[in-house]
Structures are given as structure tokens and as C-alpha cells.
JSON list of C-alpha atoms in Angstrom, two decimals:
[
{"chain": "A", "resi": 1, "resn": "LYS", "atom": "CA", "xyz": [112.97, -12.12, 14.61]},
{"chain": "A", "resi": 2, "resn": "THR", "atom": "CA", "xyz": [115.62, -11.51, 11.88]},
{"chain": "A", "resi": 3, "resn": "ALA", "atom": "CA", "xyz": [116.84, -8.32, 10.81]},
{"chain": "A", "resi": 4, "resn": "LEU", "atom": "CA", "xyz": [119.36, -8.22, 8.10]},
{"chain": "A", "resi": 5, "resn": "THR", "atom": "CA", "xyz": [120.89, -4.84, 7.38]},
{"chain": "A", "resi": 6, "resn": "LYS", "atom": "CA", "xyz": [123.38, -3.93, 4.38]},
{"chain": "A", "resi": 7, "resn": "THR", "atom": "CA", "xyz": [125.77, -1.19, 4.58]},
{"chain": "A", "resi": 8, "resn": "GLY", "atom": "CA", "xyz": [128.47, -0.35, 2.00]},
{"chain": "A", "resi": 9, "resn": "ALA", "atom": "CA", "xyz": [128.97, 0.08, -1.97]},
{"chain": "A", "resi": 10, "resn": "GLY", "atom": "CA", "xyz": [128.98, -3.88, -3.01]},
{"chain": "A", "resi": 11, "resn": "ASN", "atom": "CA", "xyz": [126.08, -5.52, -4.38]},
{"chain": "A", "resi": 12, "resn": "GLU", "atom": "CA", "xyz": [124.81, -8.33, -2.30]},
{"chain": "A", "resi": 13, "resn": "THR", "atom": "CA", "xyz": [122.24, -10.89, -3.51]},
{"chain": "A", "resi": 14, "resn": "SER", "atom": "CA", "xyz": [121.18, -14.13, -2.14]},
{"chain": "A", "resi": 15, "resn": "PRO", "atom": "CA", "xyz": [120.41, -16.90, -4.16]},
{"chain": "A", "resi": 16, "resn": "GLY", "atom": "CA", "xyz": [117.02, -17.72, -2.21]},
{"chain": "A", "resi": 17, "resn": "GLY", "atom": "CA", "xyz": [116.22, -21.21, -0.19]},
{"chain": "A", "resi": 18, "resn": "ASN", "atom": "CA", "xyz": [115.88, -19.33, 3.03]},
{"chain": "A", "resi": 19, "resn": "THR", "atom": "CA", "xyz": [113.12, -19.80, 5.50]},
{"chain": "A", "resi": 20, "resn": "PHE", "atom": "CA", "xyz": [112.00, -17.24, 7.94]},
{"chain": "A", "resi": 21, "resn": "VAL", "atom": "CA", "xyz": [109.98, -18.79, 10.42]},
{"chain": "A", "resi": 22, "resn": "GLY", "atom": "CA", "xyz": [109.18, -15.42, 12.56]},
{"chain": "A", "resi": 23, "resn": "ASN", "atom": "CA", "xyz": [109.13, -11.62, 11.60]},
{"chain": "A", "resi": 24, "resn": "ALA", "atom": "CA", "xyz": [111.64, -10.58, 9.13]},
{"chain": "A", "resi": 25, "resn": "THR", "atom": "CA", "xyz": [113.33, -7.12, 8.29]},
{"chain": "A", "resi": 26, "resn": "LEU", "atom": "CA", "xyz": [115.46, -6.59, 5.31]},
{"chain": "A", "resi": 27, "resn": "THR", "atom": "CA", "xyz": [117.10, -3.33, 5.20]},
{"chain": "A", "resi": 28, "resn": "ASN", "atom": "CA", "xyz": [119.56, -1.24, 2.81]},
{"chain": "A", "resi": 29, "resn": "GLU", "atom": "CA", "xyz": [121.62, 1.60, 4.00]},
{"chain": "A", "resi": 30, "resn": "GLY", "atom": "CA", "xyz": [124.12, 1.06, 1.71]},
{"chain": "A", "resi": 31, "resn": "SER", "atom": "CA", "xyz": [125.11, 2.17, -1.85]},
{"chain": "A", "resi": 32, "resn": "GLY", "atom": "CA", "xyz": [124.94, -0.95, -3.40]},
{"chain": "A", "resi": 33, "resn": "GLN", "atom": "CA", "xyz": [122.05, -3.53, -4.17]},
{"chain": "A", "resi": 34, "resn": "PHE", "atom": "CA", "xyz": [120.67, -5.73, -1.78]},
{"chain": "A", "resi": 35, "resn": "ASN", "atom": "CA", "xyz": [118.66, -8.68, -3.57]},
{"chain": "A", "resi": 36, "resn": "PHE", "atom": "CA", "xyz": [116.80, -11.76, -2.32]},
{"chain": "A", "resi": 37, "resn": "GLY", "atom": "CA", "xyz": [115.60, -14.77, -4.25]},
{"chain": "A", "resi": 38, "resn": "ASN", "atom": "CA", "xyz": [117.78, -15.23, -6.73]},
{"chain": "A", "resi": 39, "resn": "GLY", "atom": "CA", "xyz": [116.40, -18.72, -8.40]},
{"chain": "A", "resi": 40, "resn": "ASN", "atom": "CA", "xyz": [115.36, -20.40, -5.07]},
{"chain": "A", "resi": 41, "resn": "THR", "atom": "CA", "xyz": [112.16, -20.42, -3.15]},
{"chain": "A", "resi": 42, "resn": "ASP", "atom": "CA", "xyz": [112.34, -17.67, 0.04]},
{"chain": "A", "resi": 43, "resn": "ASP", "atom": "CA", "xyz": [109.63, -18.82, 2.55]},
{"chain": "A", "resi": 44, "resn": "PHE", "atom": "CA", "xyz": [108.52, -15.78, 4.87]},
{"chain": "A", "resi": 45, "resn": "GLN", "atom": "CA", "xyz": [106.08, -17.26, 7.34]},
{"chain": "A", "resi": 46, "resn": "ALA", "atom": "CA", "xyz": [105.33, -14.05, 9.19]},
{"chain": "A", "resi": 47, "resn": "ASN", "atom": "CA", "xyz": [105.68, -10.55, 8.58]},
{"chain": "A", "resi": 48, "resn": "LEU", "atom": "CA", "xyz": [108.41, -9.15, 6.28]},
{"chain": "A", "resi": 49, "resn": "ASP", "atom": "CA", "xyz": [109.39, -5.52, 6.24]},
{"chain": "A", "resi": 50, "resn": "VAL", "atom": "CA", "xyz": [111.85, -3.91, 3.38]},
{"chain": "A", "resi": 51, "resn": "VAL", "atom": "CA", "xyz": [113.23, -1.14, 3.86]},
{"chain": "A", "resi": 52, "resn": "ASN", "atom": "CA", "xyz": [115.74, 0.82, 1.27]},
{"chain": "A", "resi": 53, "resn": "SER", "atom": "CA", "xyz": [117.05, 4.08, 3.00]},
{"chain": "A", "resi": 54, "resn": "GLY", "atom": "CA", "xyz": [120.54, 4.07, 1.48]},
{"chain": "A", "resi": 55, "resn": "THR", "atom": "CA", "xyz": [121.42, 5.15, -2.16]},
{"chain": "A", "resi": 56, "resn": "SER", "atom": "CA", "xyz": [120.73, 2.05, -4.18]},
{"chain": "A", "resi": 57, "resn": "ASP", "atom": "CA", "xyz": [118.17, -0.55, -5.20]},
{"chain": "A", "resi": 58, "resn": "MET", "atom": "CA", "xyz": [116.40, -3.59, -3.80]},
{"chain": "A", "resi": 59, "resn": "ILE", "atom": "CA", "xyz": [115.24, -6.55, -5.91]},
{"chain": "A", "resi": 60, "resn": "ILE", "atom": "CA", "xyz": [112.92, -8.96, -3.75]},
{"chain": "A", "resi": 61, "resn": "PHE", "atom": "CA", "xyz": [112.44, -12.34, -5.49]},
{"chain": "A", "resi": 62, "resn": "ILE", "atom": "CA", "xyz": [114.27, -11.93, -8.47]},
{"chain": "A", "resi": 63, "resn": "LYS", "atom": "CA", "xyz": [114.19, -15.45, -10.71]},
{"chain": "A", "resi": 64, "resn": "ASP", "atom": "CA", "xyz": [111.96, -17.85, -11.54]},
{"chain": "A", "resi": 65, "resn": "ALA", "atom": "CA", "xyz": [110.41, -19.36, -8.45]},
{"chain": "A", "resi": 66, "resn": "SER", "atom": "CA", "xyz": [107.60, -19.40, -6.16]},
{"chain": "A", "resi": 67, "resn": "HIS", "atom": "CA", "xyz": [107.83, -17.40, -3.16]},
{"chain": "A", "resi": 68, "resn": "ASN", "atom": "CA", "xyz": [105.22, -16.51, -0.32]},
{"chain": "A", "resi": 69, "resn": "VAL", "atom": "CA", "xyz": [104.88, -13.86, 2.42]},
{"chain": "A", "resi": 70, "resn": "ASP", "atom": "CA", "xyz": [102.29, -15.87, 4.92]},
{"chain": "A", "resi": 71, "resn": "GLY", "atom": "CA", "xyz": [102.07, -12.30, 6.99]},
{"chain": "A", "resi": 72, "resn": "ASP", "atom": "CA", "xyz": [101.87, -8.68, 6.02]},
{"chain": "A", "resi": 73, "resn": "PHE", "atom": "CA", "xyz": [104.32, -7.23, 3.86]},
{"chain": "A", "resi": 74, "resn": "THR", "atom": "CA", "xyz": [105.50, -3.90, 3.89]},
{"chain": "A", "resi": 75, "resn": "VAL", "atom": "CA", "xyz": [108.02, -1.80, 1.48]},
{"chain": "A", "resi": 76, "resn": "THR", "atom": "CA", "xyz": [109.30, 1.48, 2.63]},
{"chain": "A", "resi": 77, "resn": "ASN", "atom": "CA", "xyz": [111.60, 3.03, 0.11]},
{"chain": "A", "resi": 78, "resn": "SER", "atom": "CA", "xyz": [113.28, 6.05, 1.59]},
{"chain": "A", "resi": 79, "resn": "ALA", "atom": "CA", "xyz": [116.24, 6.25, -0.12]},
{"chain": "A", "resi": 80, "resn": "THR", "atom": "CA", "xyz": [118.38, 9.48, -0.79]},
{"chain": "A", "resi": 81, "resn": "SER", "atom": "CA", "xyz": [120.81, 9.58, -3.59]},
{"chain": "A", "resi": 82, "resn": "ALA", "atom": "CA", "xyz": [120.51, 12.97, -5.26]},
{"chain": "A", "resi": 83, "resn": "SER", "atom": "CA", "xyz": [121.67, 12.21, -8.44]},
{"chain": "A", "resi": 84, "resn": "GLY", "atom": "CA", "xyz": [120.93, 8.76, -8.78]},
{"chain": "A", "resi": 85, "resn": "ASP", "atom": "CA", "xyz": [117.67, 6.19, -9.23]},
{"chain": "A", "resi": 86, "resn": "ASN", "atom": "CA", "xyz": [116.67, 4.62, -6.05]},
{"chain": "A", "resi": 87, "resn": "ASN", "atom": "CA", "xyz": [114.00, 1.62, -6.90]},
{"chain": "A", "resi": 88, "resn": "VAL", "atom": "CA", "xyz": [112.58, -1.44, -5.07]},
{"chain": "A", "resi": 89, "resn": "TRP", "atom": "CA", "xyz": [111.49, -4.29, -7.58]},
{"chain": "A", "resi": 90, "resn": "ILE", "atom": "CA", "xyz": [109.05, -7.06, -6.38]},
{"chain": "A", "resi": 91, "resn": "GLY", "atom": "CA", "xyz": [109.12, -9.76, -8.86]},
{"chain": "A", "resi": 92, "resn": "ASN", "atom": "CA", "xyz": [111.66, -9.76, -11.45]},
{"chain": "A", "resi": 93, "resn": "ASN", "atom": "CA", "xyz": [111.18, -12.48, -13.68]},
{"chain": "A", "resi": 94, "resn": "ALA", "atom": "CA", "xyz": [108.26, -13.34, -15.85]},
{"chain": "A", "resi": 95, "resn": "ALA", "atom": "CA", "xyz": [108.16, -16.93, -14.27]},
{"chain": "A", "resi": 96, "resn": "ASN", "atom": "CA", "xyz": [107.71, -15.56, -10.55]},
{"chain": "A", "resi": 97, "resn": "VAL", "atom": "CA", "xyz": [104.81, -16.71, -8.48]},
{"chain": "A", "resi": 98, "resn": "ILE", "atom": "CA", "xyz": [104.65, -14.73, -5.18]},
{"chain": "A", "resi": 99, "resn": "ALA", "atom": "CA", "xyz": [101.80, -15.44, -2.68]},
{"chain": "A", "resi": 100, "resn": "PHE", "atom": "CA", "xyz": [101.23, -12.76, -0.01]},
{"chain": "A", "resi": 101, "resn": "GLY", "atom": "CA", "xyz": [98.79, -14.06, 2.73]},
{"chain": "A", "resi": 102, "resn": "GLY", "atom": "CA", "xyz": [98.28, -10.72, 4.56]},
{"chain": "A", "resi": 103, "resn": "ASN", "atom": "CA", "xyz": [98.14, -7.08, 4.12]},
{"chain": "A", "resi": 104, "resn": "VAL", "atom": "CA", "xyz": [100.20, -5.25, 1.81]},
{"chain": "A", "resi": 105, "resn": "THR", "atom": "CA", "xyz": [101.81, -1.20, 2.33]},
{"chain": "A", "resi": 106, "resn": "LEU", "atom": "CA", "xyz": [103.86, 0.42, -0.26]},
{"chain": "A", "resi": 107, "resn": "THR", "atom": "CA", "xyz": [105.32, 3.74, 1.10]},
{"chain": "A", "resi": 108, "resn": "ASN", "atom": "CA", "xyz": [107.38, 5.52, -1.52]},
{"chain": "A", "resi": 109, "resn": "ASN", "atom": "CA", "xyz": [108.63, 8.39, 0.77]},
{"chain": "A", "resi": 110, "resn": "GLY", "atom": "CA", "xyz": [112.11, 9.10, -0.06]},
{"chain": "A", "resi": 111, "resn": "SER", "atom": "CA", "xyz": [114.21, 12.00, -1.47]},
{"chain": "A", "resi": 112, "resn": "ALA", "atom": "CA", "xyz": [116.02, 10.49, -4.39]},
{"chain": "A", "resi": 113, "resn": "ARG", "atom": "CA", "xyz": [116.44, 11.85, -7.58]},
{"chain": "A", "resi": 114, "resn": "ASP", "atom": "CA", "xyz": [114.09, 9.12, -9.07]},
{"chain": "A", "resi": 115, "resn": "ASN", "atom": "CA", "xyz": [112.33, 7.02, -5.98]},
{"chain": "A", "resi": 116, "resn": "ARG", "atom": "CA", "xyz": [110.17, 3.88, -7.46]},
{"chain": "A", "resi": 117, "resn": "ILE", "atom": "CA", "xyz": [108.19, 0.77, -6.15]},
{"chain": "A", "resi": 118, "resn": "TYR", "atom": "CA", "xyz": [107.45, -1.81, -8.61]},
{"chain": "A", "resi": 119, "resn": "PHE", "atom": "CA", "xyz": [104.86, -4.61, -7.61]},
{"chain": "A", "resi": 120, "resn": "PRO", "atom": "CA", "xyz": [105.13, -6.51, -9.14]},
{"chain": "A", "resi": 121, "resn": "HIS", "atom": "CA", "xyz": [107.81, -5.76, -11.95]},
{"chain": "A", "resi": 122, "resn": "GLN", "atom": "CA", "xyz": [107.36, -9.07, -13.69]},
{"chain": "A", "resi": 123, "resn": "GLY", "atom": "CA", "xyz": [105.60, -12.28, -12.84]},
{"chain": "A", "resi": 124, "resn": "SER", "atom": "CA", "xyz": [102.34, -12.80, -11.00]},
{"chain": "A", "resi": 125, "resn": "ALA", "atom": "CA", "xyz": [101.59, -11.78, -7.38]},
{"chain": "A", "resi": 126, "resn": "THR", "atom": "CA", "xyz": [98.41, -12.42, -5.13]},
{"chain": "A", "resi": 127, "resn": "VAL", "atom": "CA", "xyz": [97.39, -10.42, -2.18]},
{"chain": "A", "resi": 128, "resn": "GLY", "atom": "CA", "xyz": [95.14, -12.27, 0.55]},
{"chain": "A", "resi": 129, "resn": "GLY", "atom": "CA", "xyz": [94.57, -9.06, 2.37]},
{"chain": "A", "resi": 130, "resn": "THR", "atom": "CA", "xyz": [94.65, -5.30, 1.96]},
{"chain": "A", "resi": 131, "resn": "VAL", "atom": "CA", "xyz": [96.55, -3.15, -0.27]},
{"chain": "A", "resi": 132, "resn": "ASP", "atom": "CA", "xyz": [97.79, 0.13, 0.89]},
{"chain": "A", "resi": 133, "resn": "VAL", "atom": "CA", "xyz": [99.54, 2.64, -1.41]},
{"chain": "A", "resi": 134, "resn": "VAL", "atom": "CA", "xyz": [101.47, 5.76, -0.39]},
{"chain": "A", "resi": 135, "resn": "ASN", "atom": "CA", "xyz": [103.49, 7.98, -2.89]},
{"chain": "A", "resi": 136, "resn": "ALA", "atom": "CA", "xyz": [104.99, 10.68, -0.60]},
{"chain": "A", "resi": 137, "resn": "SER", "atom": "CA", "xyz": [108.09, 11.39, -2.51]},
{"chain": "A", "resi": 138, "resn": "SER", "atom": "CA", "xyz": [110.06, 14.63, -2.33]},
{"chain": "A", "resi": 139, "resn": "GLY", "atom": "CA", "xyz": [112.98, 14.62, -5.12]},
{"chain": "A", "resi": 140, "resn": "THR", "atom": "CA", "xyz": [112.52, 15.23, -8.76]},
{"chain": "A", "resi": 141, "resn": "PHE", "atom": "CA", "xyz": [110.79, 11.86, -10.02]},
{"chain": "A", "resi": 142, "resn": "GLY", "atom": "CA", "xyz": [108.55, 9.64, -7.54]},
{"chain": "A", "resi": 143, "resn": "TYR", "atom": "CA", "xyz": [106.55, 6.67, -9.21]},
{"chain": "A", "resi": 144, "resn": "VAL", "atom": "CA", "xyz": [104.46, 3.30, -7.31]},
{"chain": "A", "resi": 145, "resn": "ILE", "atom": "CA", "xyz": [103.47, 1.27, -10.27]},
{"chain": "A", "resi": 146, "resn": "LEU", "atom": "CA", "xyz": [101.32, -1.70, -9.80]},
{"chain": "A", "resi": 147, "resn": "ALA", "atom": "CA", "xyz": [101.71, -4.40, -12.48]},
{"chain": "A", "resi": 148, "resn": "ASN", "atom": "CA", "xyz": [104.56, -2.93, -14.45]},
{"chain": "A", "resi": 149, "resn": "SER", "atom": "CA", "xyz": [105.46, -5.30, -17.23]},
{"chain": "A", "resi": 150, "resn": "THR", "atom": "CA", "xyz": [103.35, -7.18, -19.99]},
{"chain": "A", "resi": 151, "resn": "ASN", "atom": "CA", "xyz": [104.42, -10.22, -18.39]},
{"chain": "A", "resi": 152, "resn": "SER", "atom": "CA", "xyz": [102.87, -9.01, -14.89]},
{"chain": "A", "resi": 153, "resn": "SER", "atom": "CA", "xyz": [99.78, -9.56, -12.76]},
{"chain": "A", "resi": 154, "resn": "LEU", "atom": "CA", "xyz": [98.39, -8.52, -9.42]},
{"chain": "A", "resi": 155, "resn": "ASP", "atom": "CA", "xyz": [95.24, -9.98, -7.62]},
{"chain": "A", "resi": 156, "resn": "ILE", "atom": "CA", "xyz": [94.06, -8.19, -4.63]},
{"chain": "A", "resi": 157, "resn": "THR", "atom": "CA", "xyz": [91.49, -9.68, -2.56]},
{"chain": "A", "resi": 158, "resn": "GLY", "atom": "CA", "xyz": [90.74, -6.90, -0.04]},
{"chain": "A", "resi": 159, "resn": "VAL", "atom": "CA", "xyz": [90.53, -2.78, -0.34]},
{"chain": "A", "resi": 160, "resn": "THR", "atom": "CA", "xyz": [92.81, -1.13, -2.29]},
{"chain": "A", "resi": 161, "resn": "THR", "atom": "CA", "xyz": [93.89, 2.61, -1.13]},
{"chain": "A", "resi": 162, "resn": "VAL", "atom": "CA", "xyz": [95.62, 4.82, -3.09]},
{"chain": "A", "resi": 163, "resn": "THR", "atom": "CA", "xyz": [97.30, 8.09, -1.60]},
{"chain": "A", "resi": 164, "resn": "ASN", "atom": "CA", "xyz": [99.32, 10.29, -3.86]},
{"chain": "A", "resi": 165, "resn": "SER", "atom": "CA", "xyz": [100.44, 13.30, -1.68]},
{"chain": "A", "resi": 166, "resn": "SER", "atom": "CA", "xyz": [104.23, 13.51, -3.67]},
{"chain": "A", "resi": 167, "resn": "THR", "atom": "CA", "xyz": [105.96, 16.97, -3.66]},
{"chain": "A", "resi": 168, "resn": "VAL", "atom": "CA", "xyz": [108.58, 16.13, -6.34]},
{"chain": "A", "resi": 169, "resn": "SER", "atom": "CA", "xyz": [109.41, 18.83, -8.66]},
{"chain": "A", "resi": 170, "resn": "ASN", "atom": "CA", "xyz": [108.57, 16.72, -11.74]},
{"chain": "A", "resi": 171, "resn": "ASP", "atom": "CA", "xyz": [106.50, 13.44, -12.00]},
{"chain": "A", "resi": 172, "resn": "GLY", "atom": "CA", "xyz": [104.72, 12.44, -8.90]},
{"chain": "A", "resi": 173, "resn": "ILE", "atom": "CA", "xyz": [102.79, 9.49, -10.30]},
{"chain": "A", "resi": 174, "resn": "VAL", "atom": "CA", "xyz": [100.98, 6.46, -9.39]},
{"chain": "A", "resi": 175, "resn": "LEU", "atom": "CA", "xyz": [100.13, 3.59, -11.99]},
{"chain": "A", "resi": 176, "resn": "LEU", "atom": "CA", "xyz": [97.59, 1.28, -11.24]},
{"chain": "A", "resi": 177, "resn": "GLY", "atom": "CA", "xyz": [98.07, -0.98, -14.16]},
{"chain": "A", "resi": 178, "resn": "TYR", "atom": "CA", "xyz": [101.16, 0.00, -16.43]},
{"chain": "A", "resi": 179, "resn": "GLN", "atom": "CA", "xyz": [101.34, -2.85, -19.07]},
{"chain": "A", "resi": 180, "resn": "GLY", "atom": "CA", "xyz": [100.14, -5.48, -16.62]},
{"chain": "A", "resi": 181, "resn": "ASP", "atom": "CA", "xyz": [96.94, -6.42, -15.28]},
{"chain": "A", "resi": 182, "resn": "VAL", "atom": "CA", "xyz": [95.49, -5.88, -11.89]},
{"chain": "A", "resi": 183, "resn": "THR", "atom": "CA", "xyz": [92.25, -7.39, -10.37]},
{"chain": "A", "resi": 184, "resn": "PHE", "atom": "CA", "xyz": [90.69, -5.28, -7.48]},
{"chain": "A", "resi": 185, "resn": "GLY", "atom": "CA", "xyz": [88.42, -8.07, -5.53]},
{"chain": "A", "resi": 186, "resn": "ASN", "atom": "CA", "xyz": [86.98, -5.36, -3.64]},
{"chain": "A", "resi": 187, "resn": "ASP", "atom": "CA", "xyz": [86.72, -1.34, -3.29]},
{"chain": "A", "resi": 188, "resn": "LEU", "atom": "CA", "xyz": [89.24, 0.67, -4.60]},
{"chain": "A", "resi": 189, "resn": "ASP", "atom": "CA", "xyz": [89.81, 4.37, -2.88]},
{"chain": "A", "resi": 190, "resn": "ILE", "atom": "CA", "xyz": [91.98, 7.01, -4.78]},
{"chain": "A", "resi": 191, "resn": "VAL", "atom": "CA", "xyz": [93.31, 10.38, -3.24]},
{"chain": "A", "resi": 192, "resn": "ASN", "atom": "CA", "xyz": [95.28, 12.74, -5.30]},
{"chain": "A", "resi": 193, "resn": "SER", "atom": "CA", "xyz": [96.85, 15.58, -2.85]},
{"chain": "A", "resi": 194, "resn": "SER", "atom": "CA", "xyz": [99.94, 15.96, -4.75]},
{"chain": "A", "resi": 195, "resn": "THR", "atom": "CA", "xyz": [101.41, 19.12, -5.56]},
{"chain": "A", "resi": 196, "resn": "SER", "atom": "CA", "xyz": [103.98, 17.84, -8.48]},
{"chain": "A", "resi": 197, "resn": "ASN", "atom": "CA", "xyz": [104.24, 19.34, -11.70]},
{"chain": "A", "resi": 198, "resn": "SER", "atom": "CA", "xyz": [102.53, 16.01, -13.25]},
{"chain": "A", "resi": 199, "resn": "ALA", "atom": "CA", "xyz": [100.45, 14.81, -10.31]},
{"chain": "A", "resi": 200, "resn": "GLU", "atom": "CA", "xyz": [98.55, 11.91, -11.21]},
{"chain": "A", "resi": 201, "resn": "VAL", "atom": "CA", "xyz": [97.01, 8.40, -10.56]},
{"chain": "A", "resi": 202, "resn": "ARG", "atom": "CA", "xyz": [96.30, 6.56, -13.64]},
{"chain": "A", "resi": 203, "resn": "CYS", "atom": "CA", "xyz": [94.41, 3.37, -14.18]},
{"chain": "A", "resi": 204, "resn": "ASN", "atom": "CA", "xyz": [95.03, 1.05, -17.17]},
{"chain": "A", "resi": 205, "resn": "TYR", "atom": "CA", "xyz": [97.95, 3.15, -18.69]},
{"chain": "A", "resi": 206, "resn": "GLU", "atom": "CA", "xyz": [98.95, 1.30, -21.36]},
{"chain": "A", "resi": 207, "resn": "ASP", "atom": "CA", "xyz": [96.61, -0.18, -24.31]},
{"chain": "A", "resi": 208, "resn": "ASN", "atom": "CA", "xyz": [97.73, -3.77, -22.92]},
{"chain": "A", "resi": 209, "resn": "SER", "atom": "CA", "xyz": [96.91, -3.46, -19.24]},
{"chain": "A", "resi": 210, "resn": "SER", "atom": "CA", "xyz": [93.53, -5.02, -18.49]},
{"chain": "A", "resi": 211, "resn": "ASN", "atom": "CA", "xyz": [92.08, -4.50, -15.15]},
{"chain": "A", "resi": 212, "resn": "ILE", "atom": "CA", "xyz": [89.50, -5.77, -13.72]},
{"chain": "A", "resi": 213, "resn": "TYR", "atom": "CA", "xyz": [87.39, -4.00, -10.88]},
{"chain": "A", "resi": 214, "resn": "ASN", "atom": "CA", "xyz": [84.87, -5.95, -8.61]},
{"chain": "A", "resi": 215, "resn": "GLY", "atom": "CA", "xyz": [84.00, -3.24, -6.17]},
{"chain": "A", "resi": 216, "resn": "ASN", "atom": "CA", "xyz": [83.17, 0.47, -5.36]},
{"chain": "A", "resi": 217, "resn": "ILE", "atom": "CA", "xyz": [85.54, 2.89, -6.94]},
{"chain": "A", "resi": 218, "resn": "THR", "atom": "CA", "xyz": [85.98, 6.49, -5.04]},
{"chain": "A", "resi": 219, "resn": "VAL", "atom": "CA", "xyz": [88.11, 9.17, -6.47]},
{"chain": "A", "resi": 220, "resn": "GLN", "atom": "CA", "xyz": [89.54, 12.35, -4.90]},
{"chain": "A", "resi": 221, "resn": "SER", "atom": "CA", "xyz": [91.21, 15.21, -6.18]},
{"chain": "A", "resi": 222, "resn": "THR", "atom": "CA", "xyz": [92.41, 17.50, -3.52]},
{"chain": "A", "resi": 223, "resn": "ASN", "atom": "CA", "xyz": [94.72, 19.65, -4.55]},
{"chain": "A", "resi": 224, "resn": "THR", "atom": "CA", "xyz": [93.87, 22.25, -7.44]},
{"chain": "A", "resi": 225, "resn": "VAL", "atom": "CA", "xyz": [97.16, 22.34, -8.72]},
{"chain": "A", "resi": 226, "resn": "ASN", "atom": "CA", "xyz": [97.37, 18.51, -9.58]},
{"chain": "A", "resi": 227, "resn": "ASP", "atom": "CA", "xyz": [96.27, 16.80, -12.87]},
{"chain": "A", "resi": 228, "resn": "GLY", "atom": "CA", "xyz": [93.82, 14.35, -11.16]}
]
């Protein structure tokens, strides 16, 4: 197992070209960025956990290369900057091709002013297993965004479960296809229990987002104060 933890204020960026045979955990506890895959392929042959628990950002798979996580992939954005934007970007280039062999779990539960997870931000991503999205942020803004940019796409084989339980003071939102395209290969289950001022789960947010739904869709709005 490999565990890499960054502290301190400087930005640290790996050029990529790394091979992780066992499980890996990448943690940013600092006030500077901690980034991976800046131009060369990163090969994760088992599980990968990404934890952003400091007061800055993480960018995983920055530039144009093929990357893979053969096992399960977990992102936890628990950042805490009261005055800053603390984000985790997965894929940061239109030419990114990222393959996730197992299940994907995205948990946005920080208390930063603006906490976000982008999956992917740019490029294409495929998921061989399930996707579990939890937006439980508690600052001012909290977003989880699937297929963010016009040059992004996401293809999910298994069931997708989305839970929006954010308590932020403004926008607590999950976007399933912001400007990019998501293909749901199985069922999509959505539960919105958020008490945020704008508490929403939206599909195909912009006109240029074209999602495909190949399974059943279940939607529950379980709090009378949210927007559905």
C-alpha cells in the first residue's frame, strides 16, 4: 500500500508516469495544491482514495494522457477553508481518457466556503462498476458535478445513487451533466434531503448536455424546504 500526504503552502504537481501496484491513498492536508498526472500516464492497479482535507485543491489526471484505476475509486472533499474555494477536479484536459474498473464513490462533505467535486471536469471517463454521489457539504456553496465541461463525458456501467443532504447556506446542488454528457447504463436513484437555500439535483443542466438513461429512474424529495 502507498500513502502520500502533502502538508504546507506550496503547490506540488507530479508529472505522472507512476505505477501503483497496491492500494494507494493521496491526501492533501495543506494550503497548496496537490496534483497528479501532469502529462504522463498514471497507472493505479488497485484501489485509489483521494482525500482533500486541507484548505486548497486537488487535480487528479491533469493533462492529455490515458489513465486508469483498476480497483475502486473514492474521493472525499472534506476541506475547511472558511474564505476559500476548495475543489477536487478529476480530469483537466479534453484529451484525457480515464478508465475506472471498479466502483466510484464521491463524497463532498467539507465546511469550506465553496466545496466542489468535478467528475470529470474535462475529457472522457468510464466506470465499470457503480457510482455513489453524496453531497453533504456545510459551508456556503457545495456542488458535485458530473460531466462538467462541453468536452467532457462519463459512461457508467452500474447503478448510480445520488444523495444531496447538504446544509450549506446558499447553493447545495448536484448536477448530473452540466455541459457534458452522462450515459447511465443502469438504474439512477436520486434522494434530495438538503436544507440549503438552493437545494437541487438537476439532470442535463445546460442545453448542450445530452444524457442517456438506460435504466429505471427513482426520484425522492424528502424535505419540504428543498427545491427538488
